[in-house]
């Protein structure tokens, strides 16, 4: 495992948005019953950590360009999940990885510090793929995430705190929407992220005052007089 | 060096405030000309990363309780400073550390990912100490920081961005002040951190409305009628 940095991993909280619900990408680990985790991986010796995170996400989402933010390192000494490590050892599931590099199981049987990233994607653009250790990779509603290995549930909670702090200030929410959307789509997204309703007129004024939206034609709904305008985010 | 996690370091941006100036703690590395760095160190195998950061800071500041926030990992593949590493190798300066553990120089001659922490301290409480690799440890005005090794100047810049984002929201600024201060002291601190003047009445109203200050007696200045009130932060 000299190709990877020892004792250092990356775990990604990939947020998506669909049907007025915030979702996260969860992997089910192969050959172990009910064992779920965040999509993660390791850092090659000559690889920037941000590039490693993009590679790990590309392996699961097929996306090349992705909004990504490294927000915190998770490094409690006791974050390791001994039961999980034991099962991996017994099942010999991690003998190769995507790159065909042999994984030394003793290498895995150490304490790891994990760099937490969160990503925002338009679910419609994602083509889910499995890495060799994934039995499946699926979108899960944020409020229905099962018990995950290690401290991965805590990583999601912390990512959500960070998302809320940055969402408004950095206008990153547009990464969760299709490129063209209505004002109502946008408001619903904000309401879901902050888990609170906003007054329609206030919301619209506040957003339009930012001068980051281009107004396009009206959305075709069949009822022309009530049709809402479509908008596009000006990058 | 089996006692430390390989290829992972901690670098700390310690902010202090004195004479209306924001300062950071800089170490001068022993036996190398003009070689400056952030106070840093490594993580013991069984040590939480936050505890490692506290130990590293205690080694330089003698403080046990310190406001500390881990804000970003720095992990570009090319962040290593080859010239510095070469000089360390030639000068054989890092053969032991504070704990008396032998440092294998080959261990140091690798790529490191560094976890960036920032700390806020009341300068008056700090008793500066040197670790074995420090020729000196000094407070330097934020706008007079010299060229540092690796990406340490960038780590300071990023810490300052983070400090400004969190300063107001989390009321962390009080960590930079003595426990008792005047409203003017507090306003001056805010003006220095944000590098912008605030209107006195607005500032005072905004701060008092937060209900986090306890008003004490007036400050003794000799001119009783103009003496300002003293305040204390309610934790």
Short mmCIF file of C-alpha atoms in Angstrom, two decimals:
data_model
loop_
_atom_site.label_atom_id
_atom_site.label_comp_id
_atom_site.label_asym_id
_atom_site.label_seq_id
_atom_site.Cartn_x
_atom_site.Cartn_y
_atom_site.Cartn_z
CA UNK A 1 0.00 0.00 0.00
CA UNK A 2 2.96 2.28 -0.58
CA UNK A 3 0.92 3.92 -3.30
CA UNK A 4 -1.40 5.49 -0.74
CA UNK A 5 -0.63 7.74 2.23
CA UNK A 6 -0.88 5.64 5.40
CA UNK A 7 -3.61 6.24 7.96
CA UNK A 8 -5.28 9.01 5.99
CA UNK A 9 -8.62 8.65 4.22
CA UNK A 10 -11.23 10.80 2.52
CA UNK A 11 -14.96 10.59 3.17
CA UNK A 12 -17.46 12.44 1.02
CA UNK A 13 -20.94 13.67 1.87
CA UNK A 14 -22.59 14.03 -1.53
CA UNK A 15 -25.76 16.08 -1.28
CA UNK A 16 -28.47 15.84 -3.92
CA UNK A 17 -31.96 17.29 -4.09
CA UNK A 18 -35.02 15.65 -5.56
CA UNK A 19 -38.78 15.73 -4.94
CA UNK A 20 -38.34 18.50 -2.37
CA UNK A 21 -35.99 16.29 -0.35
CA UNK A 22 -32.31 16.56 0.47
CA UNK A 23 -30.52 13.29 -0.17
CA UNK A 24 -27.04 11.88 0.45
CA UNK A 25 -25.12 9.19 -1.35
CA UNK A 26 -24.57 6.05 0.73
CA UNK A 27 -22.66 2.90 -0.21
CA UNK A 28 -23.52 -0.57 0.98
CA UNK A 29 -20.32 -2.49 1.56
CA UNK A 30 -20.01 -5.75 -0.27
CA UNK A 31 -20.19 -9.11 1.51
CA UNK A 32 -21.10 -7.71 4.92
CA UNK A 33 -24.69 -7.63 6.16
CA UNK A 34 -26.25 -4.20 6.64
CA UNK A 35 -22.97 -2.37 6.47
CA UNK A 36 -23.31 1.18 5.14
CA UNK A 37 -20.77 3.96 4.69
CA UNK A 38 -20.05 7.27 3.02
CA UNK A 39 -18.31 7.04 -0.35
CA UNK A 40 -14.64 7.24 0.55
CA UNK A 41 -11.15 6.29 -0.41
CA UNK A 42 -7.46 7.02 -0.01
CA UNK A 43 -4.89 9.51 -1.26
CA UNK A 44 -2.18 8.50 -3.73
CA UNK A 45 1.35 9.49 -2.73
CA UNK A 46 1.67 12.13 -5.45
CA UNK A 47 -1.94 13.32 -5.48
CA UNK A 48 -3.37 16.60 -4.14
CA UNK A 49 -6.04 15.85 -1.55
CA UNK A 50 -8.68 17.76 -3.55
CA UNK A 51 -7.85 15.73 -6.65
CA UNK A 52 -8.11 12.52 -4.65
CA UNK A 53 -11.59 13.57 -3.50
CA UNK A 54 -12.62 14.27 -7.11
CA UNK A 55 -11.30 10.88 -8.21
CA UNK A 56 -13.18 9.12 -5.41
CA UNK A 57 -16.40 10.95 -6.29
CA UNK A 58 -15.97 10.36 -9.99
CA UNK A 59 -15.70 6.62 -9.28
CA UNK A 60 -19.21 6.72 -7.76
CA UNK A 61 -21.00 9.50 -9.68
CA UNK A 62 -19.28 9.53 -13.12
CA UNK A 63 -19.12 13.34 -12.75
CA UNK A 64 -15.99 15.24 -13.78
CA UNK A 65 -16.99 18.65 -12.53
CA UNK A 66 -18.48 18.79 -9.12
CA UNK A 67 -18.92 21.41 -6.41
CA UNK A 68 -16.66 20.19 -3.64
CA UNK A 69 -15.55 21.66 -0.33
CA UNK A 70 -13.18 20.13 2.20
CA UNK A 71 -14.65 21.18 5.51
CA UNK A 72 -13.11 19.27 8.42
CA UNK A 73 -10.71 16.49 9.39
CA UNK A 74 -12.11 13.75 11.61
CA UNK A 75 -9.38 12.40 13.83
CA UNK A 76 -10.57 11.02 17.14
CA UNK A 77 -8.34 8.17 18.20
CA UNK A 78 -11.36 5.94 18.87
CA UNK A 79 -13.27 6.65 15.64
CA UNK A 80 -12.38 3.23 14.27
CA UNK A 81 -15.14 0.64 14.06
CA UNK A 82 -13.48 -2.54 15.28
CA UNK A 83 -16.43 -4.76 14.38
CA UNK A 84 -16.34 -3.54 10.81
CA UNK A 85 -12.58 -3.97 10.48
CA UNK A 86 -12.91 -7.52 11.83
CA UNK A 87 -15.57 -8.38 9.27
CA UNK A 88 -13.51 -6.98 6.42
CA UNK A 89 -10.57 -9.08 7.56
CA UNK A 90 -12.66 -12.23 7.79
CA UNK A 91 -14.40 -11.74 4.47
CA UNK A 92 -11.29 -10.79 2.55
CA UNK A 93 -13.32 -8.37 0.48
CA UNK A 94 -10.75 -5.67 0.04
CA UNK A 95 -8.02 -7.53 -1.74
CA UNK A 96 -8.03 -5.28 -4.80
CA UNK A 97 -9.29 -1.81 -5.52
CA UNK A 98 -10.45 -0.01 -8.64
CA UNK A 99 -6.86 0.54 -9.78
CA UNK A 100 -5.95 -3.10 -9.38
CA UNK A 101 -3.57 -2.23 -6.53
CA UNK A 102 -3.41 -4.95 -3.90
CA UNK A 103 -4.75 -3.72 -0.58
CA UNK A 104 -2.81 -5.09 2.34
CA UNK A 105 -5.41 -5.84 5.00
CA UNK A 106 -2.89 -5.13 7.74
CA UNK A 107 -2.56 -1.67 6.23
CA UNK A 108 -6.26 -1.15 6.81
CA UNK A 109 -6.09 -2.39 10.38
CA UNK A 110 -4.78 0.91 11.71
CA UNK A 111 -6.17 4.13 13.00
CA UNK A 112 -7.17 6.51 10.18
CA UNK A 113 -7.69 10.26 10.16
CA UNK A 114 -10.32 11.15 7.58
CA UNK A 115 -10.65 14.36 5.58
CA UNK A 116 -14.34 15.24 5.26
CA UNK A 117 -15.58 16.74 1.99
CA UNK A 118 -19.06 17.69 0.98
CA UNK A 119 -20.25 17.86 -2.60
CA UNK A 120 -23.37 19.31 -4.20
CA UNK A 121 -24.66 17.69 -7.36
CA UNK A 122 -27.64 17.81 -9.67
CA UNK A 123 -29.01 14.31 -9.20
CA UNK A 124 -30.16 14.22 -12.83
CA UNK A 125 -26.54 14.43 -13.98
CA UNK A 126 -25.28 11.61 -11.81
CA UNK A 127 -24.71 8.14 -13.22
CA UNK A 128 -24.17 5.96 -10.18
CA UNK A 129 -21.33 3.46 -10.32
CA UNK A 130 -19.95 0.99 -7.83
CA UNK A 131 -16.36 0.70 -6.74
CA UNK A 132 -15.15 -2.83 -6.06
CA UNK A 133 -15.99 -2.63 -2.37
CA UNK A 134 -19.55 -1.42 -2.99
CA UNK A 135 -22.44 -3.83 -3.14
CA UNK A 136 -24.55 -0.82 -4.10
CA UNK A 137 -24.46 2.98 -4.16
CA UNK A 138 -27.75 4.73 -3.53
CA UNK A 139 -29.39 8.05 -2.76
CA UNK A 140 -30.94 8.07 0.69
CA UNK A 141 -33.19 10.77 2.15
CA UNK A 142 -31.20 12.79 4.66
CA UNK A 143 -33.65 11.92 7.44
CA UNK A 144 -33.53 8.19 6.61
CA UNK A 145 -29.79 7.59 6.69
CA UNK A 146 -29.10 4.25 8.42
CA UNK A 147 -26.39 3.62 11.02
CA UNK A 148 -23.10 4.01 9.14
CA UNK A 149 -19.63 2.69 10.01
CA UNK A 150 -17.05 4.67 11.98
CA UNK A 151 -18.15 8.28 12.65
CA UNK A 152 -19.80 8.67 9.23
CA UNK A 153 -23.16 9.75 10.68
CA UNK A 154 -21.34 12.50 12.57
CA UNK A 155 -19.54 13.51 9.35
CA UNK A 156 -22.94 13.97 7.68
CA UNK A 157 -24.21 16.10 10.60
CA UNK A 158 -21.15 18.31 10.48
CA UNK A 159 -21.40 18.62 6.69
CA UNK A 160 -24.98 19.78 7.06
CA UNK A 161 -23.96 22.47 9.56
CA UNK A 162 -21.29 23.63 7.12
CA UNK A 163 -23.72 23.51 4.17
CA UNK A 164 -26.18 25.75 6.00
CA UNK A 165 -23.45 28.22 6.93
CA UNK A 166 -22.14 28.47 3.38
CA UNK A 167 -25.37 28.01 1.45
CA UNK A 168 -26.59 31.55 1.51
CA UNK A 169 -23.27 33.35 1.61
CA UNK A 170 -21.63 31.53 -1.26
CA UNK A 171 -24.75 30.83 -3.34
CA UNK A 172 -23.73 27.22 -3.71
CA UNK A 173 -27.31 25.96 -3.76
CA UNK A 174 -27.57 26.30 -7.51
CA UNK A 175 -25.32 23.26 -7.80
CA UNK A 176 -28.21 21.17 -6.51
CA UNK A 177 -30.68 22.36 -9.16
CA UNK A 178 -30.98 21.75 -12.90
CA UNK A 179 -29.50 24.67 -14.87
CA UNK A 180 -32.97 26.12 -15.49
CA UNK A 181 -35.52 26.46 -12.71
CA UNK A 182 -38.46 28.52 -11.46
CA UNK A 183 -38.37 30.87 -8.49
CA UNK A 184 -40.60 28.40 -6.70
CA UNK A 185 -38.09 25.58 -7.28
CA UNK A 186 -35.39 27.75 -5.73
CA UNK A 187 -37.50 28.77 -2.77
CA UNK A 188 -38.45 25.16 -2.07
CA UNK A 189 -34.77 24.21 -2.08
CA UNK A 190 -33.94 26.93 0.45
CA UNK A 191 -36.87 25.87 2.60
CA UNK A 192 -35.68 22.26 2.59
CA UNK A 193 -32.05 23.15 3.40
CA UNK A 194 -32.97 25.48 6.25
CA UNK A 195 -35.99 23.42 7.24
CA UNK A 196 -38.13 26.55 7.53
CA UNK A 197 -40.70 28.31 5.31
CA UNK A 198 -39.90 31.68 3.69
CA UNK A 199 -42.39 34.38 2.68
CA UNK A 200 -42.70 34.24 -1.11
CA UNK A 201 -42.38 37.95 -1.86
CA UNK A 202 -39.49 38.51 0.52
CA UNK A 203 -37.64 35.51 -0.82
CA UNK A 204 -38.07 36.59 -4.43
CA UNK A 205 -36.96 40.16 -3.70
CA UNK A 206 -33.92 39.02 -1.73
CA UNK A 207 -32.80 36.63 -4.45
CA UNK A 208 -33.40 39.02 -7.34
CA UNK A 209 -31.52 41.78 -5.50
CA UNK A 210 -28.41 39.61 -5.59
CA UNK A 211 -28.28 40.05 -9.38
CA UNK A 212 -27.16 36.51 -9.98
CA UNK A 213 -30.17 35.28 -11.94
CA UNK A 214 -30.95 35.63 -15.62
CA UNK A 215 -34.65 35.57 -16.40
CA UNK A 216 -35.57 33.41 -19.39
CA UNK A 217 -38.88 32.66 -21.11
CA UNK A 218 -41.95 31.52 -19.22
CA UNK A 219 -42.27 27.88 -18.36
CA UNK A 220 -44.75 26.11 -20.61
CA UNK A 221 -47.57 24.90 -18.42
CA UNK A 222 -50.57 25.05 -20.73
CA UNK A 223 -52.09 27.89 -18.68
CA UNK A 224 -50.23 30.81 -20.24
CA UNK A 225 -51.40 33.57 -17.92
CA UNK A 226 -50.20 31.87 -14.77
CA UNK A 227 -47.01 30.42 -16.19
CA UNK A 228 -43.93 31.16 -14.00
CA UNK A 229 -40.72 32.52 -15.43
CA UNK A 230 -37.70 30.31 -15.75
CA UNK A 231 -34.34 31.45 -14.41
CA UNK A 232 -30.72 30.55 -14.90
CA UNK A 233 -27.85 31.19 -12.49
CA UNK A 234 -25.21 33.56 -13.87
CA UNK A 235 -21.87 32.10 -12.80
CA UNK B 1 8.91 7.45 14.30
CA UNK B 2 6.31 4.77 14.85
CA UNK B 3 5.03 6.92 17.69
CA UNK B 4 3.69 9.49 15.25
CA UNK B 5 1.27 9.10 12.35
CA UNK B 6 3.28 9.21 9.11
CA UNK B 7 2.94 12.08 6.65
CA UNK B 8 0.46 14.00 8.77
CA UNK B 9 1.28 17.21 10.64
CA UNK B 10 -0.49 19.99 12.48
CA UNK B 11 0.17 23.70 11.94
CA UNK B 12 -1.31 26.33 14.21
CA UNK B 13 -2.13 29.95 13.52
CA UNK B 14 -2.19 31.52 16.98
CA UNK B 15 -3.83 34.93 16.90
CA UNK B 16 -3.17 37.49 19.61
CA UNK B 17 -4.19 41.12 19.93
CA UNK B 18 -2.15 43.93 21.44
CA UNK B 19 -1.78 47.68 20.92
CA UNK B 20 -4.67 47.66 18.42
CA UNK B 21 -2.83 45.14 16.27
CA UNK B 22 -3.57 41.54 15.35
CA UNK B 23 -0.52 39.33 15.83
CA UNK B 24 0.42 35.74 15.06
CA UNK B 25 2.92 33.44 16.70
CA UNK B 26 5.92 32.60 14.50
CA UNK B 27 8.82 30.28 15.27
CA UNK B 28 12.35 30.77 13.99
CA UNK B 29 13.83 27.38 13.24
CA UNK B 30 17.09 26.59 14.94
CA UNK B 31 20.39 26.43 13.05
CA UNK B 32 19.00 27.63 9.72
CA UNK B 33 19.33 31.24 8.60
CA UNK B 34 16.10 33.22 8.29
CA UNK B 35 13.88 30.18 8.42
CA UNK B 36 10.46 30.90 9.89
CA UNK B 37 7.40 28.71 10.36
CA UNK B 38 4.08 28.33 12.11
CA UNK B 39 4.20 26.47 15.42
CA UNK B 40 3.53 22.89 14.42
CA UNK B 41 4.07 19.26 15.25
CA UNK B 42 2.87 15.72 14.77
CA UNK B 43 0.13 13.41 16.02
CA UNK B 44 0.88 10.53 18.37
CA UNK B 45 -0.55 7.19 17.30
CA UNK B 46 -3.13 7.10 20.07
CA UNK B 47 -3.88 10.80 20.29
CA UNK B 48 -7.01 12.67 19.11
CA UNK B 49 -6.01 15.31 16.57
CA UNK B 50 -7.53 18.09 18.71
CA UNK B 51 -5.52 16.93 21.71
CA UNK B 52 -2.35 16.85 19.59
CA UNK B 53 -3.00 20.47 18.60
CA UNK B 54 -3.47 21.45 22.25
CA UNK B 55 -0.23 19.71 23.22
CA UNK B 56 1.67 21.46 20.40
CA UNK B 57 0.26 24.84 21.44
CA UNK B 58 0.92 24.22 25.11
CA UNK B 59 4.56 23.52 24.24
CA UNK B 60 4.87 27.07 22.86
CA UNK B 61 2.38 29.11 24.92
CA UNK B 62 2.25 27.30 28.28
CA UNK B 63 -1.57 27.61 28.06
CA UNK B 64 -3.80 24.71 29.06
CA UNK B 65 -7.12 26.16 27.96
CA UNK B 66 -7.16 27.77 24.60
CA UNK B 67 -9.79 28.62 22.00
CA UNK B 68 -8.95 26.33 19.12
CA UNK B 69 -10.64 25.50 15.84
CA UNK B 70 -9.50 23.05 13.19
CA UNK B 71 -10.46 24.75 9.95
CA UNK B 72 -8.86 23.08 6.94
CA UNK B 73 -6.41 20.41 5.81
CA UNK B 74 -3.59 21.52 3.53
CA UNK B 75 -2.65 18.74 1.18
CA UNK B 76 -1.24 19.86 -2.14
CA UNK B 77 1.28 17.34 -3.37
CA UNK B 78 3.85 20.10 -4.02
CA UNK B 79 3.47 21.97 -0.72
CA UNK B 80 6.79 20.61 0.53
CA UNK B 81 9.70 23.03 0.71
CA UNK B 82 12.61 21.05 -0.68
CA UNK B 83 15.20 23.68 0.23
CA UNK B 84 14.10 23.61 3.85
CA UNK B 85 14.08 19.82 4.04
CA UNK B 86 17.58 19.77 2.56
CA UNK B 87 18.84 22.21 5.17
CA UNK B 88 17.30 20.24 8.01
CA UNK B 89 18.98 17.10 6.69
CA UNK B 90 22.37 18.80 6.42
CA UNK B 91 22.19 20.47 9.80
CA UNK B 92 20.96 17.42 11.66
CA UNK B 93 18.88 19.66 13.89
CA UNK B 94 15.89 17.43 14.35
CA UNK B 95 17.46 14.42 15.98
CA UNK B 96 15.34 14.57 19.12
CA UNK B 97 12.11 16.24 20.00
CA UNK B 98 10.53 17.52 23.20
CA UNK B 99 9.54 14.00 24.25
CA UNK B 100 13.03 12.65 23.73
CA UNK B 101 11.83 10.50 20.83
CA UNK B 102 14.42 10.13 18.11
CA UNK B 103 13.24 11.72 14.86
CA UNK B 104 14.28 9.71 11.83
CA UNK B 105 15.24 12.29 9.22
CA UNK B 106 14.14 9.96 6.44
CA UNK B 107 10.74 10.00 8.07
CA UNK B 108 10.65 13.75 7.62
CA UNK B 109 11.72 13.58 4.00
CA UNK B 110 8.25 12.71 2.74
CA UNK B 111 5.19 14.53 1.62
CA UNK B 112 3.04 15.72 4.56
CA UNK B 113 -0.63 16.69 4.73
CA UNK B 114 -1.11 19.31 7.42
CA UNK B 115 -4.19 19.96 9.54
CA UNK B 116 -4.61 23.71 10.01
CA UNK B 117 -5.84 25.00 13.36
CA UNK B 118 -6.32 28.55 14.49
CA UNK B 119 -6.23 29.62 18.12
CA UNK B 120 -7.23 32.85 19.84
CA UNK B 121 -5.37 33.81 22.99
CA UNK B 122 -5.06 36.71 25.38
CA UNK B 123 -1.42 37.67 24.84
CA UNK B 124 -1.08 38.66 28.50
CA UNK B 125 -1.72 35.06 29.55
CA UNK B 126 0.86 33.54 27.23
CA UNK B 127 4.28 32.51 28.51
CA UNK B 128 6.29 31.81 25.37
CA UNK B 129 8.44 28.68 25.35
CA UNK B 130 10.63 27.09 22.73
CA UNK B 131 10.45 23.55 21.52
CA UNK B 132 13.76 21.94 20.66
CA UNK B 133 13.57 22.93 17.03
CA UNK B 134 12.80 26.59 17.79
CA UNK B 135 15.58 29.15 17.97
CA UNK B 136 12.87 31.58 19.08
CA UNK B 137 9.09 31.95 19.28
CA UNK B 138 7.74 35.46 18.80
CA UNK B 139 4.63 37.50 18.22
CA UNK B 140 4.68 39.15 14.80
CA UNK B 141 2.24 41.76 13.50
CA UNK B 142 -0.09 40.13 11.00
CA UNK B 143 0.99 42.54 8.26
CA UNK B 144 4.69 41.93 8.95
CA UNK B 145 4.83 38.16 8.76
CA UNK B 146 8.00 37.12 6.88
CA UNK B 147 8.21 34.45 4.19
CA UNK B 148 7.49 31.16 5.97
CA UNK B 149 8.34 27.60 4.96
CA UNK B 150 6.01 25.36 2.98
CA UNK B 151 2.52 26.91 2.48
CA UNK B 152 2.44 28.47 5.95
CA UNK B 153 1.75 31.98 4.65
CA UNK B 154 -1.27 30.57 2.82
CA UNK B 155 -2.38 28.80 6.00
CA UNK B 156 -2.39 32.17 7.79
CA UNK B 157 -4.42 33.78 4.99
CA UNK B 158 -6.99 31.01 5.10
CA UNK B 159 -7.13 31.17 8.89
CA UNK B 160 -7.87 34.88 8.67
CA UNK B 161 -10.74 34.26 6.24
CA UNK B 162 -12.13 31.69 8.65
CA UNK B 163 -11.62 33.97 11.64
CA UNK B 164 -13.61 36.76 9.98
CA UNK B 165 -16.42 34.37 9.06
CA UNK B 166 -16.72 32.98 12.57
CA UNK B 167 -15.80 36.08 14.56
CA UNK B 168 -19.18 37.69 14.66
CA UNK B 169 -21.36 34.63 14.54
CA UNK B 170 -19.65 32.68 17.29
CA UNK B 171 -18.50 35.62 19.43
CA UNK B 172 -15.03 34.17 19.62
CA UNK B 173 -13.34 37.58 19.75
CA UNK B 174 -13.55 37.74 23.52
CA UNK B 175 -10.80 35.15 23.63
CA UNK B 176 -8.41 37.80 22.34
CA UNK B 177 -9.21 40.31 25.11
CA UNK B 178 -8.44 40.43 28.83
CA UNK B 179 -11.45 39.26 30.86
CA UNK B 180 -12.45 42.87 31.62
CA UNK B 181 -12.57 45.53 28.92
CA UNK B 182 -14.29 48.72 27.83
CA UNK B 183 -16.75 49.03 24.94
CA UNK B 184 -14.07 50.99 23.13
CA UNK B 185 -11.55 48.14 23.54
CA UNK B 186 -14.09 45.77 22.02
CA UNK B 187 -14.94 48.08 19.13
CA UNK B 188 -11.26 48.59 18.34
CA UNK B 189 -10.75 44.83 18.22
CA UNK B 190 -13.65 44.42 15.77
CA UNK B 191 -12.29 47.26 13.66
CA UNK B 192 -8.86 45.63 13.50
CA UNK B 193 -10.21 42.17 12.64
CA UNK B 194 -12.51 43.45 9.90
CA UNK B 195 -10.11 46.24 8.90
CA UNK B 196 -12.97 48.73 8.79
CA UNK B 197 -14.34 51.42 11.14
CA UNK B 198 -17.72 51.00 12.85
CA UNK B 199 -20.08 53.77 14.01
CA UNK B 200 -19.78 53.93 17.80
CA UNK B 201 -23.49 54.05 18.67
CA UNK B 202 -24.47 51.33 16.23
CA UNK B 203 -21.67 49.07 17.41
CA UNK B 204 -22.58 49.53 21.07
CA UNK B 205 -26.28 48.87 20.46
CA UNK B 206 -25.58 45.78 18.37
CA UNK B 207 -23.24 44.30 20.96
CA UNK B 208 -25.46 45.10 23.95
CA UNK B 209 -28.49 43.64 22.16
CA UNK B 210 -26.71 40.29 22.08
CA UNK B 211 -27.04 40.09 25.89
CA UNK B 212 -23.64 38.53 26.32
CA UNK B 213 -21.99 41.30 28.33
CA UNK B 214 -22.13 41.99 32.04
CA UNK B 215 -21.60 45.66 32.92
CA UNK B 216 -19.24 46.22 35.85
CA UNK B 217 -18.02 49.34 37.64
CA UNK B 218 -16.58 52.32 35.77
CA UNK B 219 -12.96 52.22 34.78
CA UNK B 220 -10.81 54.41 37.02
CA UNK B 221 -9.32 57.11 34.82
CA UNK B 222 -9.03 60.07 37.22
CA UNK B 223 -11.72 61.95 35.29
CA UNK B 224 -14.79 60.42 36.92
CA UNK B 225 -17.45 62.04 34.76
CA UNK B 226 -16.03 60.68 31.51
CA UNK B 227 -14.96 57.28 32.82
CA UNK B 228 -16.15 54.41 30.60
CA UNK B 229 -17.87 51.34 31.98
CA UNK B 230 -16.03 48.05 32.16
CA UNK B 231 -17.62 44.90 30.78
CA UNK B 232 -17.14 41.18 31.13
CA UNK B 233 -18.20 38.49 28.66
CA UNK B 234 -20.83 36.11 30.05
CA UNK B 235 -19.82 32.65 28.87
#
